[in-house]
Amino acid sequence: MARAAEPGPTLSFAAGVPITLEDLIRERVTLEWEDRADQAAAAGRPLVHYPYDAARHGLRTLEDAIALALDGFHRNAFFVTVDDRQVTALDAPITLTPATMITFIRLVPLVSG
């Protein structure tokens, strides 16, 4: 059963100025990294693991976390929708407005029996 959507961080980009999906992922990871840097155990499920358990996952820097998230996108570990349309390429242009709804959907493997 799917979990209900959880509100995430508010991203700050200029309205109407095109960005790429890669820019969007970088900003999301940066905000999560900064938000969780002071927390020993964060609630929710980030796209990648952050400072509180970084050693277990080989993450030493923010750039490591960004690289892991971008790799996760390539491996289909998560996908992104913008206004209910899936964005499939990191270099895809996205024009944001104050009403734009961005959804990151993390996929998890099913356990077969």
C-alpha positions as MATLAB code, in Angstrom:
seq = 'MARAAEPGPTLSFAAGVPITLEDLIRERVTLEWEDRADQAAAAGRPLVHYPYDAARHGLRTLEDAIALALDGFHRNAFFVTVDDRQVTALDAPITLTPATMITFIRLVPLVSG';
ca = [
       0.000    0.000    0.000;
       1.328    3.426   -0.891;
       2.056    5.973    1.792;
       0.397    9.359    1.664;
       2.469   12.130    0.143;
       4.571   14.039    2.643;
       5.210   17.733    2.094;
       8.846   18.365    1.367;
      11.086   21.379    1.398;
      10.210   24.533   -0.482;
      12.639   25.117   -3.318;
      13.617   28.629   -4.263;
      13.979   29.178   -7.988;
      12.911   32.248   -9.948;
       9.421   31.780  -11.386;
       9.374   31.342  -15.138;
      13.124   30.731  -15.451;
      13.817   27.284  -16.941;
      15.933   24.856  -14.920;
      16.823   21.220  -15.566;
      15.761   18.143  -13.647;
      19.399   17.754  -12.584;
      19.293   21.264  -11.045;
      16.108   20.312   -9.227;
      17.582   17.088   -7.820;
      20.768   18.912   -6.757;
      18.706   21.527   -4.903;
      16.518   18.901   -3.217;
      19.535   16.888   -2.032;
      21.285   20.061   -0.832;
      18.229   21.109    1.181;
      17.881   17.626    2.699;
      21.620   17.482    3.493;
      21.511   20.852    5.258;
      18.251   20.036    7.032;
      19.500   16.711    8.361;
      23.033   17.761    9.188;
      21.911   18.681   12.718;
      19.634   15.699   13.264;
      20.734   12.310   14.547;
      17.715   10.528   13.119;
      15.454   12.352   10.691;
      11.844   11.445   10.150;
      10.773   10.675    6.600;
      12.577    8.958    3.768;
      15.173   11.058    1.934;
      16.348   10.218   -1.579;
      19.818    9.442   -0.230;
      21.359    8.961    3.208;
      22.773   12.014    4.949;
      25.435   12.954    7.519;
      23.915   11.083   10.452;
      24.593    7.742    8.736;
      26.870    8.811    5.902;
      29.800    6.623    6.962;
      27.709    3.488    6.467;
      26.955    4.532    2.902;
      30.339    5.965    1.921;
      29.107    9.554    1.766;
      31.689   12.044    2.884;
      30.463   15.234    1.248;
      27.372   16.877   -0.161;
      28.763   16.205   -3.648;
      28.866   12.468   -2.823;
      25.192   12.632   -1.850;
      24.278   14.505   -5.040;
      26.191   11.971   -7.155;
      24.363    9.132   -5.379;
      20.971   10.757   -6.037;
      21.759   11.345   -9.720;
      22.947    7.747  -10.025;
      19.749    6.635   -8.310;
      17.727    8.488  -10.939;
      19.649    6.677  -13.704;
      19.035    3.324  -11.945;
      15.300    4.081  -11.610;
      15.488    4.166   -7.802;
      13.068    7.102   -7.974;
      11.269    9.177  -10.531;
      10.038   12.742  -10.627;
       6.774   14.245  -11.773;
       6.205   17.926  -12.402;
       2.539   18.895  -12.465;
       1.607   15.195  -12.787;
       3.865   14.612  -15.820;
       6.882   12.339  -15.446;
      10.232   13.921  -16.332;
      12.535   11.264  -17.776;
      15.759   13.109  -18.645;
      18.134   14.974  -16.337;
      18.628   17.694  -18.951;
      14.884   18.184  -19.517;
      13.923   21.857  -19.125;
      11.405   22.627  -16.400;
       9.773   26.031  -16.022;
       8.580   26.541  -12.464;
       5.758   28.758  -11.282;
       4.516   29.331   -7.731;
       1.791   26.732   -8.423;
       4.127   24.034   -9.794;
       3.769   20.706   -7.971;
       6.905   18.548   -7.918;
       6.723   14.960   -6.687;
       9.694   12.674   -6.011;
       8.595    9.034   -5.927;
      11.109    6.604   -4.468;
      10.729    3.026   -5.659;
      11.438    0.076   -3.408;
      11.837   -3.541   -4.510;
       8.985   -5.890   -3.710;
       9.724   -8.991   -1.687;
       8.583  -12.071   -3.539;
       7.315  -15.097   -1.718;
];
